[in-house]
Coordinates of C-alpha atoms in Angstrom, one line a residue:
M6 CA 134.3 118.5 -7.2
S7 CA 136.1 121.0 -4.7
S8 CA 138.4 119.0 -2.1
K9 CA 137.7 119.9 1.6
E10 CA 140.5 120.1 4.4
K11 CA 140.5 117.4 6.9
P12 CA 140.1 118.6 10.3
T13 CA 143.1 118.9 12.4
L14 CA 143.2 119.5 16.3
G15 CA 143.6 122.7 18.1
G16 CA 146.3 123.5 20.3
Q17 CA 150.3 122.1 20.7
R18 CA 151.5 119.1 21.5
I19 CA 153.8 119.4 24.9
K20 CA 156.6 116.8 25.0
T21 CA 157.3 116.1 28.7
R22 CA 160.8 114.8 30.0
K23 CA 161.2 111.7 31.9
R24 CA 163.0 112.2 35.2
N25 CA 163.6 110.1 38.1
I26 CA 161.7 111.2 40.9
A27 CA 163.9 110.8 44.2
A28 CA 162.1 109.1 47.5
P29 CA 162.5 111.5 50.2
L30 CA 165.0 110.6 53.0
D31 CA 163.9 108.6 56.0
P32 CA 166.6 108.5 58.3
A33 CA 164.5 108.3 61.3
S34 CA 162.5 105.2 60.3
F35 CA 166.0 103.1 59.6
S36 CA 167.1 104.3 62.7
D37 CA 164.2 103.1 64.5
A38 CA 164.1 99.9 62.7
I39 CA 167.9 99.3 63.5
V40 CA 167.2 100.2 67.3
Q41 CA 164.4 97.5 67.0
I42 CA 166.6 94.8 66.0
Y43 CA 168.9 95.6 69.2
L44 CA 166.0 95.9 71.5
D45 CA 164.5 92.8 70.3
N46 CA 167.5 90.6 70.4
A47 CA 168.6 92.0 73.9
G48 CA 171.7 93.5 72.5
D49 CA 173.1 90.2 71.6
L50 CA 175.3 91.1 68.6
E51 CA 175.3 87.5 67.2
L52 CA 171.7 87.8 66.8
V53 CA 171.8 91.6 66.1
A54 CA 174.2 90.7 62.8
K55 CA 172.0 87.9 61.6
S56 CA 168.6 89.8 61.9
I57 CA 170.1 92.8 60.1
E58 CA 171.7 90.4 57.3
S59 CA 168.4 89.0 56.7
S60 CA 166.5 92.6 56.7
D61 CA 166.1 94.6 53.7
L62 CA 166.9 97.6 55.1
N63 CA 168.4 100.5 52.7
F64 CA 171.9 100.4 54.2
S65 CA 173.9 102.1 51.0
R66 CA 171.5 105.2 51.8
Y67 CA 171.5 105.3 55.3
G68 CA 175.2 103.8 56.3
D69 CA 176.0 107.1 58.4
T70 CA 172.8 106.5 60.2
F71 CA 173.3 102.6 61.1
F72 CA 176.7 103.7 62.6
E73 CA 175.6 106.4 64.7
V74 CA 172.7 104.0 66.1
V75 CA 176.0 101.4 66.7
F76 CA 178.1 104.2 68.2
I77 CA 175.5 106.1 70.7
G78 CA 172.1 103.7 70.6
G79 CA 170.4 106.1 68.1
R80 CA 170.0 108.7 65.6
T81 CA 171.7 112.4 66.2
Q82 CA 170.6 115.3 65.2
P83 CA 171.7 116.8 62.1
G84 CA 175.0 118.6 61.9
T85 CA 175.6 117.6 65.7
I86 CA 176.5 114.9 68.0
K87 CA 173.3 115.0 70.2
P88 CA 170.7 112.0 70.2
E89 CA 167.7 113.1 68.3
E90 CA 164.9 113.6 71.0
E91 CA 162.5 111.8 68.8
G92 CA 162.7 108.2 67.7
E93 CA 163.5 105.0 69.6
R94 CA 167.0 104.2 71.4
H95 CA 168.8 101.2 72.8
P96 CA 171.3 100.6 75.7
Y97 CA 173.8 98.5 73.9
S98 CA 176.0 101.1 72.2
V99 CA 179.4 101.4 72.0
L100 CA 179.3 104.5 74.3
D101 CA 176.9 102.6 76.9
C102 CA 179.5 99.6 77.2
A103 CA 181.8 99.7 80.4
A104 CA 185.4 101.1 79.1
Q105 CA 186.9 98.2 79.0
R106 CA 188.4 96.3 76.4
E107 CA 186.3 93.0 76.9
A108 CA 183.0 95.2 76.6
I109 CA 183.9 97.2 73.4
L110 CA 185.8 94.6 71.4
P111 CA 182.1 92.7 70.3
S112 CA 180.9 96.2 69.0
V113 CA 184.4 95.9 66.6
L114 CA 183.9 92.5 65.6
Y115 CA 180.5 92.8 65.2
I116 CA 181.5 96.0 62.9
Q117 CA 184.1 93.9 60.9
K118 CA 181.2 91.4 60.0
T119 CA 179.2 93.8 58.9
L120 CA 181.8 95.2 56.7
R121 CA 182.6 92.1 55.3
R122 CA 178.9 91.6 54.0
R123 CA 178.6 95.2 53.0
P124 CA 182.0 96.8 52.1
F125 CA 180.5 99.8 50.8
L126 CA 179.7 100.7 54.4
I127 CA 183.2 101.6 55.2
K128 CA 183.0 105.1 53.7
S129 CA 179.9 105.9 56.3
L130 CA 182.4 104.4 59.2
E131 CA 185.1 106.8 58.2
N132 CA 182.3 109.7 57.9
V133 CA 180.5 109.3 61.8
M134 CA 184.1 108.5 63.3
R135 CA 185.6 111.7 61.6
K136 CA 182.4 113.3 63.1
F137 CA 182.9 112.3 66.6
L138 CA 186.5 112.7 66.9
Q139 CA 186.1 116.3 65.6
S140 CA 183.7 117.1 68.7
L141 CA 185.4 115.4 71.0
E142 CA 185.1 118.4 73.5
F143 CA 181.2 117.6 73.6
F144 CA 181.5 114.1 74.9
E145 CA 182.3 113.3 78.5
E146 CA 185.5 112.1 79.5
N147 CA 184.7 108.4 79.9
E148 CA 182.9 108.3 76.5
R149 CA 186.3 109.8 75.1
K150 CA 188.1 106.9 76.7
K151 CA 185.5 104.3 75.3
L152 CA 186.0 105.9 71.7
A153 CA 189.9 105.7 72.3
I154 CA 189.8 102.3 73.2
F155 CA 187.5 101.3 70.5
T156 CA 189.7 103.1 67.8
A157 CA 192.7 101.1 69.1
L158 CA 190.6 98.2 69.1
A159 CA 189.6 98.7 65.5
F160 CA 193.2 99.2 64.4
S161 CA 194.2 96.0 66.5
Q162 CA 191.5 94.2 64.7
K163 CA 192.6 95.5 61.2
L164 CA 189.0 96.6 60.7
S165 CA 188.1 96.5 57.0
G166 CA 190.2 99.3 55.4
L167 CA 189.6 102.2 57.7
P168 CA 192.5 104.3 57.0
P169 CA 194.7 105.8 59.7
E170 CA 194.5 109.1 58.5
T171 CA 190.8 109.3 59.2
V172 CA 191.5 109.1 63.0
F173 CA 194.5 110.8 63.6
Q174 CA 194.1 114.2 61.3
P175 CA 190.9 115.3 62.6
L176 CA 192.1 115.1 66.0
L177 CA 194.6 117.9 65.3
K178 CA 191.8 120.7 65.5
D179 CA 193.1 123.8 67.8
N180 CA 190.4 124.0 70.0
L181 CA 190.8 120.3 70.8
V182 CA 194.4 120.0 71.4
S183 CA 194.8 123.2 73.3
K184 CA 192.3 121.9 75.9
G185 CA 194.6 118.9 75.8
I186 CA 191.6 116.6 75.0
V187 CA 193.6 115.3 71.9
L188 CA 196.2 114.3 74.4
S189 CA 194.0 112.4 76.6
F190 CA 192.4 110.8 73.9
I191 CA 195.7 109.7 72.4
T192 CA 197.5 108.5 75.6
E193 CA 194.5 105.8 75.9
F194 CA 194.9 105.0 72.4
F195 CA 198.4 104.1 72.5
K196 CA 197.8 102.4 75.9
E197 CA 195.1 100.1 74.6
Y198 CA 196.9 99.6 71.0
L199 CA 200.3 98.5 72.9
K200 CA 198.3 95.9 74.7
E201 CA 198.6 93.7 71.6
N202 CA 200.9 95.1 69.4
T203 CA 204.5 96.2 69.1
L204 CA 206.2 99.5 69.3
D205 CA 207.0 98.9 65.5
D206 CA 203.5 98.4 64.7
L207 CA 202.2 101.6 66.4
I208 CA 205.0 103.4 64.6
A209 CA 203.6 101.9 61.3
L210 CA 200.4 103.0 61.9
L211 CA 201.5 106.6 62.9
K212 CA 203.5 106.7 59.6
K213 CA 200.7 105.7 57.5
G214 CA 198.6 108.6 59.4
K215 CA 201.4 111.1 58.9
M216 CA 202.1 111.8 62.1
E217 CA 205.4 109.3 63.0
D218 CA 207.5 112.5 63.0
N219 CA 204.7 114.8 64.7
L220 CA 203.7 113.4 68.2
L221 CA 204.4 116.9 69.8
E222 CA 201.1 117.8 67.7
F223 CA 198.9 116.2 69.8
F224 CA 200.5 118.5 72.7
P225 CA 199.3 121.9 74.1
S226 CA 201.2 124.7 72.2
A227 CA 202.6 125.5 75.7
K228 CA 203.5 122.1 76.7
R229 CA 205.0 121.1 73.1
T230 CA 208.5 120.1 74.0
S231 CA 210.9 117.0 74.3
E232 CA 210.8 117.2 78.0
A233 CA 207.1 117.5 78.6
L234 CA 206.5 114.7 76.1
S235 CA 209.1 112.1 77.8
E236 CA 207.6 113.3 81.3
H237 CA 203.8 112.7 80.1
F238 CA 204.2 109.3 78.6
T239 CA 206.7 108.0 81.4
K240 CA 203.9 109.0 83.7
E241 CA 201.6 107.1 81.5
G242 CA 204.0 103.6 81.3
L243 CA 204.6 104.4 77.9
T244 CA 208.3 104.7 78.0
S245 CA 208.8 102.5 74.9
L246 CA 207.3 105.4 72.9
V247 CA 209.5 108.1 74.9
E248 CA 212.6 106.1 74.0
Y249 CA 211.5 106.3 70.3
N250 CA 210.9 110.1 70.3
E251 CA 214.2 110.8 72.2
K252 CA 215.9 108.6 69.0
K253 CA 214.0 110.4 66.3
M254 CA 214.5 113.7 68.0
F255 CA 218.2 112.5 68.0
E256 CA 218.4 111.8 64.7
V257 CA 216.9 115.1 63.8
K258 CA 219.4 117.1 65.4
L259 CA 222.3 114.5 64.3
K260 CA 221.1 115.2 60.9
E261 CA 221.0 119.2 61.1
I262 CA 224.8 119.1 62.9
K263 CA 225.9 116.8 60.1
L264 CA 224.5 119.4 57.4
T265 CA 226.1 122.4 59.1
L266 CA 229.7 120.6 59.4
T267 CA 229.7 119.3 55.9
T268 CA 228.7 122.9 54.2
M269 CA 231.3 124.4 56.3
I270 CA 234.0 121.8 55.5
N271 CA 233.5 122.1 51.7
E272 CA 233.5 125.9 51.9
E273 CA 236.9 125.1 53.8
A274 CA 235.8 127.4 56.7
E275 CA 238.4 127.8 59.2
I276 CA 239.3 125.2 62.0
S277 CA 238.1 127.2 64.6
E278 CA 234.8 128.9 63.1
V279 CA 233.9 125.4 62.6
T280 CA 234.6 124.4 66.0
E281 CA 232.6 127.0 67.4
A282 CA 229.7 126.4 65.1
V283 CA 229.4 122.6 66.1
K284 CA 230.1 123.2 69.9
Q285 CA 227.0 125.9 69.7
Q286 CA 224.6 123.1 68.0
V287 CA 226.0 120.4 70.2
K288 CA 225.1 122.6 73.2
D289 CA 221.8 123.7 72.0
A290 CA 220.8 119.8 71.4
K291 CA 222.5 118.4 74.6
F292 CA 224.4 116.0 72.3
P293 CA 226.5 113.2 74.1
D294 CA 230.6 113.7 73.7
I295 CA 230.6 110.3 72.5
E296 CA 228.1 110.8 69.5
V297 CA 229.9 113.9 68.8
V298 CA 233.0 112.2 68.0
R299 CA 231.6 109.5 65.8
M300 CA 229.5 112.0 64.1
L301 CA 232.8 114.2 63.3
W302 CA 234.8 111.1 62.0
D303 CA 231.8 110.1 59.3
V304 CA 231.4 113.8 58.2
L305 CA 235.2 114.0 57.4
M306 CA 235.4 110.7 55.8
E307 CA 232.2 111.6 53.9
A308 CA 233.9 114.9 52.5
V309 CA 236.9 112.9 51.4
Q310 CA 237.2 113.2 47.3
W311 CA 237.3 109.3 46.6
S312 CA 238.1 109.9 43.0
G313 CA 241.4 108.6 42.5
K314 CA 242.4 106.2 40.0
N315 CA 244.2 103.7 42.2
Q316 CA 244.5 102.9 46.0
Q317 CA 247.2 104.8 46.8
Q318 CA 245.7 107.8 45.5
N319 CA 242.4 107.2 48.0
S320 CA 244.9 106.6 50.7
N321 CA 246.6 109.9 50.0
S322 CA 243.3 111.8 50.3
A323 CA 242.0 110.2 53.5
L324 CA 245.2 110.8 55.1
R325 CA 245.2 114.5 53.7
Q326 CA 242.0 115.0 55.4
V327 CA 242.7 113.8 58.8
K328 CA 245.8 116.2 58.9
A329 CA 243.6 119.1 57.5
W330 CA 241.1 118.6 60.4
A331 CA 242.8 117.2 63.2
G332 CA 242.5 120.4 65.3
L333 CA 238.8 120.2 64.7
L334 CA 239.2 116.3 66.2
N335 CA 241.6 117.5 69.0
A336 CA 238.8 120.0 70.1
F337 CA 236.6 117.5 71.0
C338 CA 238.5 114.5 71.9
T339 CA 239.1 116.0 75.5
S340 CA 239.6 112.8 77.3
G341 CA 241.1 109.2 77.3
R342 CA 237.6 107.9 76.6
L343 CA 236.7 109.9 73.6
E344 CA 240.0 109.4 71.9
L345 CA 239.4 106.0 72.9
E346 CA 236.5 105.9 71.3
L347 CA 237.6 107.6 68.2
I348 CA 239.9 104.6 67.8
Y349 CA 236.7 102.2 67.8
K350 CA 235.2 104.3 65.4
V351 CA 238.3 104.4 62.9
Q352 CA 238.8 100.5 63.5
T353 CA 234.9 100.1 62.8
Q354 CA 235.0 102.3 59.6
C355 CA 238.4 100.5 58.4
Y356 CA 236.8 97.1 58.7
E357 CA 233.5 98.0 56.7
D358 CA 235.1 99.9 54.2
A359 CA 237.6 98.3 51.6
K360 CA 239.1 101.4 50.7
L361 CA 240.3 101.9 54.6
M362 CA 241.4 98.6 55.5
K363 CA 244.9 98.7 54.8
L364 CA 245.0 102.1 56.1
F365 CA 244.4 101.8 59.5
P366 CA 248.0 101.9 60.9
E367 CA 248.7 105.0 58.7
I368 CA 245.4 106.9 60.1
I369 CA 246.3 106.2 63.7
R370 CA 250.0 107.2 63.4
T371 CA 248.3 110.4 61.8
L372 CA 246.1 111.3 64.5
Y373 CA 248.8 110.6 66.7
D374 CA 251.4 112.8 65.1
Q375 CA 248.7 115.8 65.0
D376 CA 248.3 115.3 68.6
V377 CA 244.4 114.0 68.4
L378 CA 245.7 110.7 70.2
A379 CA 247.9 110.1 73.2
E380 CA 250.4 107.5 73.2
D381 CA 248.5 105.8 76.8
T382 CA 245.0 105.5 74.6
I383 CA 246.8 104.0 71.7
L384 CA 248.5 101.4 74.2
L385 CA 245.1 100.9 75.9
W386 CA 243.5 99.9 72.7
F387 CA 246.2 97.7 71.6
R388 CA 246.7 95.6 74.7
K389 CA 243.1 95.1 75.7
G390 CA 240.7 97.7 74.5
S391 CA 240.4 96.8 70.6
N392 CA 237.0 96.3 69.0
P393 CA 236.1 92.5 67.9
K394 CA 235.7 93.8 64.5
G395 CA 238.8 93.0 62.6
R396 CA 240.9 92.8 66.1
Q397 CA 243.5 90.5 65.1
S398 CA 244.5 91.9 61.3
F399 CA 244.0 95.6 63.0
V400 CA 246.3 94.4 66.3
K401 CA 248.8 93.1 64.0
A402 CA 249.0 95.8 61.4
L403 CA 249.4 98.5 64.4
E404 CA 252.4 96.2 66.2
P405 CA 255.2 97.8 64.4
F406 CA 254.0 101.5 65.6
V407 CA 253.3 100.1 69.3
K408 CA 256.8 98.6 69.3
W409 CA 258.2 102.2 68.2
L410 CA 256.4 103.5 70.9
E411 CA 257.2 101.7 73.9
E412 CA 260.7 102.0 72.7
A413 CA 260.6 105.4 73.0
E414 CA 258.7 105.0 76.3
E415 CA 261.9 103.0 77.5
E416 CA 264.2 105.3 76.0
E417 CA 262.3 108.2 77.9

């Protein structure tokens, strides 16, 4: 018998890979649905929130569109902040409100509730706010004010997880800053935020946004001076912010002068050279005379080599430092008031530093011998001008020296 071949199917079987087919994006329908919810509830945000909660809309996909509807009443054209010409709109948005706290706060609280139920939407809020803040020039002045009030209230209400850098960093676009738009916005923001929060709260917020030391970056380059900052914020009633900035600038300049002085002392530069360098920096920084005296003493004591094996060696090191740099102190203690300030400074440090506690009378005597302190100044301090810190013990410790001064005065 001959075997027959079994029949086979012709052709080649092709395996097809299964893949997910993405549904096309339809933000327009989503936007219209949200707008309709606003319209059906006549803008009552409590009712709007309930309707949204019970809906089956795809917020995870259209989160950005949702916040566009919240802010401007409808969807924006792709890549812009212009409202889409087609599609529904509602008149209850943030930008349709009055530019007042009472009108905008309900929207902030409404967003807060929405984020608590759908925390994944925080990223969409960031995206939309960043887009709007980077496009401030395309909003009307009144609309920018509303955005500033909204932003301030958002931080006052601690809107879930909204990072400060989301607000502050997008503002620093050169074209926005140069036109003064950023300064106007941030001024409204500061004024609104400080109605309910302290200056410390604001500084903490600026610090998180990496702006606490950079307030001048909000100003156009032509006005980027401390004087312009003080004038602007004083005019706007933000004097506490002016005082804070002045303090920060003072600390920066003080640090610079201290660094220069410390370097020159360590390099054992000539007193005349050090004096001129400090005088120039003090003049440029417009530093108060009293602060200069305090700073000089601090730097001189910080430069002492406190490595002695006993108290006597440390005392000797401190006194050598005073003698070596007495000429520098003398150059800046140019009045009885400044001399008295130096004594106060010495007294305070001796009170607070155990190494110097018993050294007070010797330091005063050395400063007198080196012509830094006048006799009249020392007697004034002794009789009625001493600082409360350690007054009794220091007055008593200086008594023998004062007695000697008085006897010498009588002999003359």
